[in-house]
PDB file of C-alpha atoms in Angstrom:
ATOM      1  CA  UNK A  89     106.330 102.288 127.265  1.00 54.00           C
ATOM      2  CA  UNK A  90     104.991 105.809 126.798  1.00 66.00           C
ATOM      3  CA  UNK A  91     101.713 106.388 125.181  1.00 79.00           C
ATOM      4  CA  UNK A  92     100.958 109.310 122.918  1.00 82.00           C
ATOM      5  CA  UNK A  93      99.002 111.205 125.579  1.00 81.00           C
ATOM      6  CA  UNK A  94     101.945 111.297 127.959  1.00 81.00           C
ATOM      7  CA  UNK A  95     104.286 112.469 125.206  1.00 80.00           C
ATOM      8  CA  UNK A  96     101.912 115.244 124.132  1.00 80.00           C
ATOM      9  CA  UNK A  97     101.292 116.262 127.737  1.00 83.00           C
ATOM     10  CA  UNK A  98     105.026 116.426 128.451  1.00 83.00           C
ATOM     11  CA  UNK A  99     105.697 118.432 125.299  1.00 83.00           C
ATOM     12  CA  UNK A 100     102.859 120.825 126.074  1.00 82.00           C
ATOM     13  CA  UNK A 101     104.179 121.394 129.627  1.00 84.00           C
ATOM     14  CA  UNK A 102     107.644 122.161 128.280  1.00 85.00           C
ATOM     15  CA  UNK A 103     106.166 124.557 125.746  1.00 82.00           C
ATOM     16  CA  UNK A 104     104.134 126.370 128.409  1.00 84.00           C
ATOM     17  CA  UNK A 105     107.212 126.529 130.657  1.00 80.00           C
ATOM     18  CA  UNK A 106     109.335 128.070 127.910  1.00 78.00           C
ATOM     19  CA  UNK A 107     106.552 130.452 126.943  1.00 77.00           C
ATOM     20  CA  UNK A 108     106.154 131.725 130.517  1.00 81.00           C
ATOM     21  CA  UNK A 109     109.878 132.490 130.562  1.00 80.00           C
ATOM     22  CA  UNK A 110     109.987 134.094 127.100  1.00 82.00           C
ATOM     23  CA  UNK A 111     106.703 136.052 127.077  1.00 86.00           C
ATOM     24  CA  UNK A 112     107.675 138.653 129.727  1.00 89.00           C
ATOM     25  CA  UNK A 113     110.924 139.317 127.843  1.00 88.00           C
ATOM     26  CA  UNK A 114     109.001 139.692 124.590  1.00 88.00           C
ATOM     27  CA  UNK A 115     106.584 142.159 126.177  1.00 92.00           C
ATOM     28  CA  UNK A 116     109.462 144.100 127.727  1.00 93.00           C
ATOM     29  CA  UNK A 117     111.313 144.234 124.388  1.00 92.00           C
ATOM     30  CA  UNK A 118     108.150 145.427 122.633  1.00 94.00           C
ATOM     31  CA  UNK A 119     107.637 148.185 125.216  1.00 96.00           C
ATOM     32  CA  UNK A 120     111.272 149.281 124.892  1.00 95.00           C
ATOM     33  CA  UNK A 121     110.921 149.379 121.112  1.00 94.00           C
ATOM     34  CA  UNK A 122     107.632 151.294 121.302  1.00 96.00           C
ATOM     35  CA  UNK A 123     109.146 153.867 123.679  1.00 96.00           C
ATOM     36  CA  UNK A 124     112.131 154.114 121.318  1.00 95.00           C
ATOM     37  CA  UNK A 125     110.013 154.786 118.248  1.00 96.00           C
ATOM     38  CA  UNK A 126     107.927 157.426 120.033  1.00 97.00           C
ATOM     39  CA  UNK A 127     111.038 159.061 121.541  1.00 97.00           C
ATOM     40  CA  UNK A 128     112.903 159.057 118.229  1.00 96.00           C
ATOM     41  CA  UNK A 129     109.941 160.606 116.388  1.00 97.00           C
ATOM     42  CA  UNK A 130     109.493 163.266 119.053  1.00 97.00           C
ATOM     43  CA  UNK A 131     113.182 164.166 119.097  1.00 96.00           C
ATOM     44  CA  UNK A 132     113.274 164.214 115.277  1.00 95.00           C
ATOM     45  CA  UNK A 133     110.300 166.598 115.194  1.00 96.00           C
ATOM     46  CA  UNK A 134     111.766 168.911 117.847  1.00 96.00           C
ATOM     47  CA  UNK A 135     115.196 168.900 116.216  1.00 93.00           C
ATOM     48  CA  UNK A 136     113.714 169.607 112.786  1.00 92.00           C
ATOM     49  CA  UNK A 137     111.770 172.606 114.080  1.00 93.00           C
ATOM     50  CA  UNK A 138     114.749 173.979 116.049  1.00 93.00           C
ATOM     51  CA  UNK A 139     117.081 173.635 113.063  1.00 88.00           C
ATOM     52  CA  UNK A 140     114.540 175.221 110.703  1.00 88.00           C
ATOM     53  CA  UNK A 141     114.060 178.169 113.070  1.00 90.00           C
ATOM     54  CA  UNK A 142     117.819 178.607 113.521  1.00 88.00           C
ATOM     55  CA  UNK A 143     118.320 179.082 109.786  1.00 82.00           C
ATOM     56  CA  UNK A 144     120.576 176.096 109.176  1.00 80.00           C
ATOM     57  CA  UNK A 145     118.873 175.505 105.835  1.00 78.00           C
ATOM     58  CA  UNK A 146     120.189 178.864 104.595  1.00 80.00           C
ATOM     59  CA  UNK A 147     123.691 177.405 104.802  1.00 74.00           C
ATOM     60  CA  UNK A 148     122.559 174.582 102.570  1.00 74.00           C
ATOM     61  CA  UNK A 149     121.192 176.928  99.908  1.00 76.00           C
ATOM     62  CA  UNK A 150     124.708 177.380  98.510  1.00 72.00           C
ATOM     63  CA  UNK A 151     124.991 173.626  98.175  1.00 73.00           C
ATOM     64  CA  UNK A 152     121.664 173.470  96.333  1.00 72.00           C
ATOM     65  CA  UNK A 153     123.113 175.741  93.624  1.00 73.00           C
ATOM     66  CA  UNK A 154     125.694 173.090  92.682  1.00 75.00           C
ATOM     67  CA  UNK A 155     124.615 171.169  89.581  1.00 70.00           C
ATOM     68  CA  UNK A 156     125.445 167.726  91.011  1.00 69.00           C
ATOM     69  CA  UNK A 157     123.248 168.303  94.060  1.00 72.00           C
ATOM     70  CA  UNK A 158     120.495 169.911  91.950  1.00 72.00           C
ATOM     71  CA  UNK A 159     120.187 166.613  90.074  1.00 73.00           C
ATOM     72  CA  UNK A 160     119.404 164.776  93.324  1.00 72.00           C
ATOM     73  CA  UNK A 161     116.860 167.321  94.492  1.00 74.00           C
ATOM     74  CA  UNK A 162     116.843 169.955  97.186  1.00 75.00           C
ATOM     75  CA  UNK A 163     119.121 169.311 100.150  1.00 76.00           C
ATOM     76  CA  UNK A 164     117.805 170.506 103.509  1.00 83.00           C
ATOM     77  CA  UNK A 165     120.360 170.217 106.268  1.00 83.00           C
ATOM     78  CA  UNK A 166     117.646 170.289 108.928  1.00 86.00           C
ATOM     79  CA  UNK A 167     115.865 167.253 107.444  1.00 89.00           C
ATOM     80  CA  UNK A 168     119.045 165.255 106.899  1.00 86.00           C
ATOM     81  CA  UNK A 169     120.332 165.976 110.416  1.00 88.00           C
ATOM     82  CA  UNK A 170     117.043 165.147 112.103  1.00 92.00           C
ATOM     83  CA  UNK A 171     116.740 161.880 110.129  1.00 93.00           C
ATOM     84  CA  UNK A 172     120.260 160.828 111.136  1.00 91.00           C
ATOM     85  CA  UNK A 173     119.460 161.481 114.799  1.00 92.00           C
ATOM     86  CA  UNK A 174     116.143 159.606 114.418  1.00 95.00           C
ATOM     87  CA  UNK A 175     117.807 156.461 113.086  1.00 91.00           C
ATOM     88  CA  UNK A 176     120.628 156.656 115.615  1.00 90.00           C
ATOM     89  CA  UNK A 177     118.151 156.793 118.521  1.00 93.00           C
ATOM     90  CA  UNK A 178     116.132 153.991 116.940  1.00 93.00           C
ATOM     91  CA  UNK A 179     119.259 151.837 116.729  1.00 90.00           C
ATOM     92  CA  UNK A 180     119.950 152.390 120.422  1.00 91.00           C
ATOM     93  CA  UNK A 181     116.476 151.150 121.352  1.00 94.00           C
ATOM     94  CA  UNK A 182     116.671 148.224 118.909  1.00 91.00           C
ATOM     95  CA  UNK A 183     119.929 147.225 120.589  1.00 91.00           C
ATOM     96  CA  UNK A 184     118.309 147.324 124.023  1.00 92.00           C
ATOM     97  CA  UNK A 185     115.296 145.325 122.803  1.00 92.00           C
ATOM     98  CA  UNK A 186     117.467 142.648 121.267  1.00 90.00           C
ATOM     99  CA  UNK A 187     119.526 142.448 124.476  1.00 90.00           C
ATOM    100  CA  UNK A 188     116.338 141.790 126.457  1.00 90.00           C
ATOM    101  CA  UNK A 189     115.418 138.990 124.054  1.00 87.00           C
ATOM    102  CA  UNK A 190     118.920 137.557 124.253  1.00 86.00           C
ATOM    103  CA  UNK A 191     119.596 137.994 120.549  1.00 85.00           C
ATOM    104  CA  UNK A 192     123.334 138.603 120.705  1.00 88.00           C
ATOM    105  CA  UNK A 193     123.837 138.411 116.938  1.00 87.00           C
ATOM    106  CA  UNK A 194     121.247 141.129 116.294  1.00 84.00           C
ATOM    107  CA  UNK A 195     122.620 143.240 119.149  1.00 85.00           C
ATOM    108  CA  UNK A 196     126.145 143.038 117.751  1.00 88.00           C
ATOM    109  CA  UNK A 197     124.961 143.836 114.230  1.00 89.00           C
ATOM    110  CA  UNK A 198     122.995 146.918 115.291  1.00 86.00           C
ATOM    111  CA  UNK A 199     125.869 148.123 117.483  1.00 86.00           C
ATOM    112  CA  UNK A 200     128.307 147.828 114.588  1.00 89.00           C
ATOM    113  CA  UNK A 201     125.881 149.735 112.349  1.00 87.00           C
ATOM    114  CA  UNK A 202     125.513 152.445 114.992  1.00 85.00           C
ATOM    115  CA  UNK A 203     129.298 152.714 115.216  1.00 87.00           C
ATOM    116  CA  UNK A 204     129.378 153.464 111.475  1.00 88.00           C
ATOM    117  CA  UNK A 205     127.100 156.503 111.713  1.00 86.00           C
ATOM    118  CA  UNK A 206     129.778 158.988 112.880  1.00 87.00           C
ATOM    119  CA  UNK A 207     132.083 157.750 110.113  1.00 91.00           C
ATOM    120  CA  UNK A 208     129.301 158.157 107.551  1.00 88.00           C
ATOM    121  CA  UNK A 209     128.630 161.697 108.771  1.00 86.00           C
ATOM    122  CA  UNK A 210     132.296 162.636 108.381  1.00 92.00           C
ATOM    123  CA  UNK A 211     132.396 160.986 104.944  1.00 92.00           C
ATOM    124  CA  UNK A 212     129.275 162.915 103.911  1.00 85.00           C
ATOM    125  CA  UNK A 213     130.765 166.212 105.075  1.00 86.00           C
ATOM    126  CA  UNK A 214     133.993 165.478 103.206  1.00 92.00           C
ATOM    127  CA  UNK A 215     131.980 164.591 100.101  1.00 88.00           C
ATOM    128  CA  UNK A 216     130.014 167.850 100.286  1.00 82.00           C
ATOM    129  CA  UNK A 217     133.223 169.849 100.725  1.00 87.00           C
ATOM    130  CA  UNK A 218     134.736 168.040  97.740  1.00 89.00           C
ATOM    131  CA  UNK A 219     131.667 168.735  95.612  1.00 85.00           C
ATOM    132  CA  UNK A 220     131.705 172.394  96.668  1.00 84.00           C
ATOM    133  CA  UNK A 221     135.421 172.756  95.806  1.00 88.00           C
ATOM    134  CA  UNK A 222     134.930 170.958  92.476  1.00 87.00           C
ATOM    135  CA  UNK A 223     132.046 173.269  91.586  1.00 85.00           C
ATOM    136  CA  UNK A 224     134.115 176.331  92.507  1.00 86.00           C
ATOM    137  CA  UNK A 225     136.968 175.073  90.312  1.00 90.00           C
ATOM    138  CA  UNK A 226     134.501 174.434  87.488  1.00 86.00           C
ATOM    139  CA  UNK A 227     133.279 178.022  87.688  1.00 86.00           C
ATOM    140  CA  UNK A 228     136.864 179.345  87.699  1.00 89.00           C
ATOM    141  CA  UNK A 229     137.767 177.248  84.655  1.00 88.00           C
ATOM    142  CA  UNK A 230     134.647 178.414  82.800  1.00 86.00           C
ATOM    143  CA  UNK A 231     135.491 182.072  83.517  1.00 88.00           C
ATOM    144  CA  UNK A 232     139.114 181.607  82.437  1.00 87.00           C
ATOM    145  CA  UNK A 233     138.022 179.887  79.232  1.00 86.00           C
ATOM    146  CA  UNK A 234     135.536 182.666  78.469  1.00 86.00           C
ATOM    147  CA  UNK A 235     138.146 185.362  79.103  1.00 86.00           C
ATOM    148  CA  UNK A 236     140.531 183.622  76.687  1.00 84.00           C
ATOM    149  CA  UNK A 237     137.752 183.055  74.117  1.00 83.00           C
ATOM    150  CA  UNK A 238     138.057 179.294  74.447  1.00 81.00           C
ATOM    151  CA  UNK A 239     134.858 177.347  73.912  1.00 76.00           C
ATOM    152  CA  UNK A 240     133.874 175.246  76.909  1.00 65.00           C
ATOM    153  CA  UNK A 241     130.878 173.167  77.470  1.00 58.00           C
TER     154      UNK A 241
END
C-alpha cells in the first residue's frame, strides 16, 4: 500500500518532468512573440512615415469630403494601411508562437483570420469605391434637381 508521501513525491516528479519539457517551449514562444511585436511596431512606424512622405494621404482627402466618411472621422490611408500590415505581421508571429507551444487550435484559428485579411482589404476598397460613386451620384442628382427647380433635401 502506498503512503501519502510516495504519492506526493511521484506526482511532484511528474510535474517537474512535464515542466522541464514545457518551460523551454514557453520561453521560446515568448521570445518569438516579443520579436514579433517589436518587428511589427517597427515596420508599422517605417511604413507610416514612408506613406506620409509619399503623399498617399492626399488621395484620401477626396474620400474625406464624402458625408458618410466625414461622420466617422478623418480617414488617413497611411494609418489604415500601416495598421493592417501591423496586425498581419503580428498574426504571423502569433501563429509561430502557438506552433511552438503545440496549440493547434489557436494556430488554425489565427491562420484562418490571417487568410481573411486580403478579402477584407478588397471588400474595404470595393466599399470605398461604392461610397465614392454614391456620393458622385448624389451630387449629380442635387444639381439636376436645382436646375429643374425641384426641392431636394
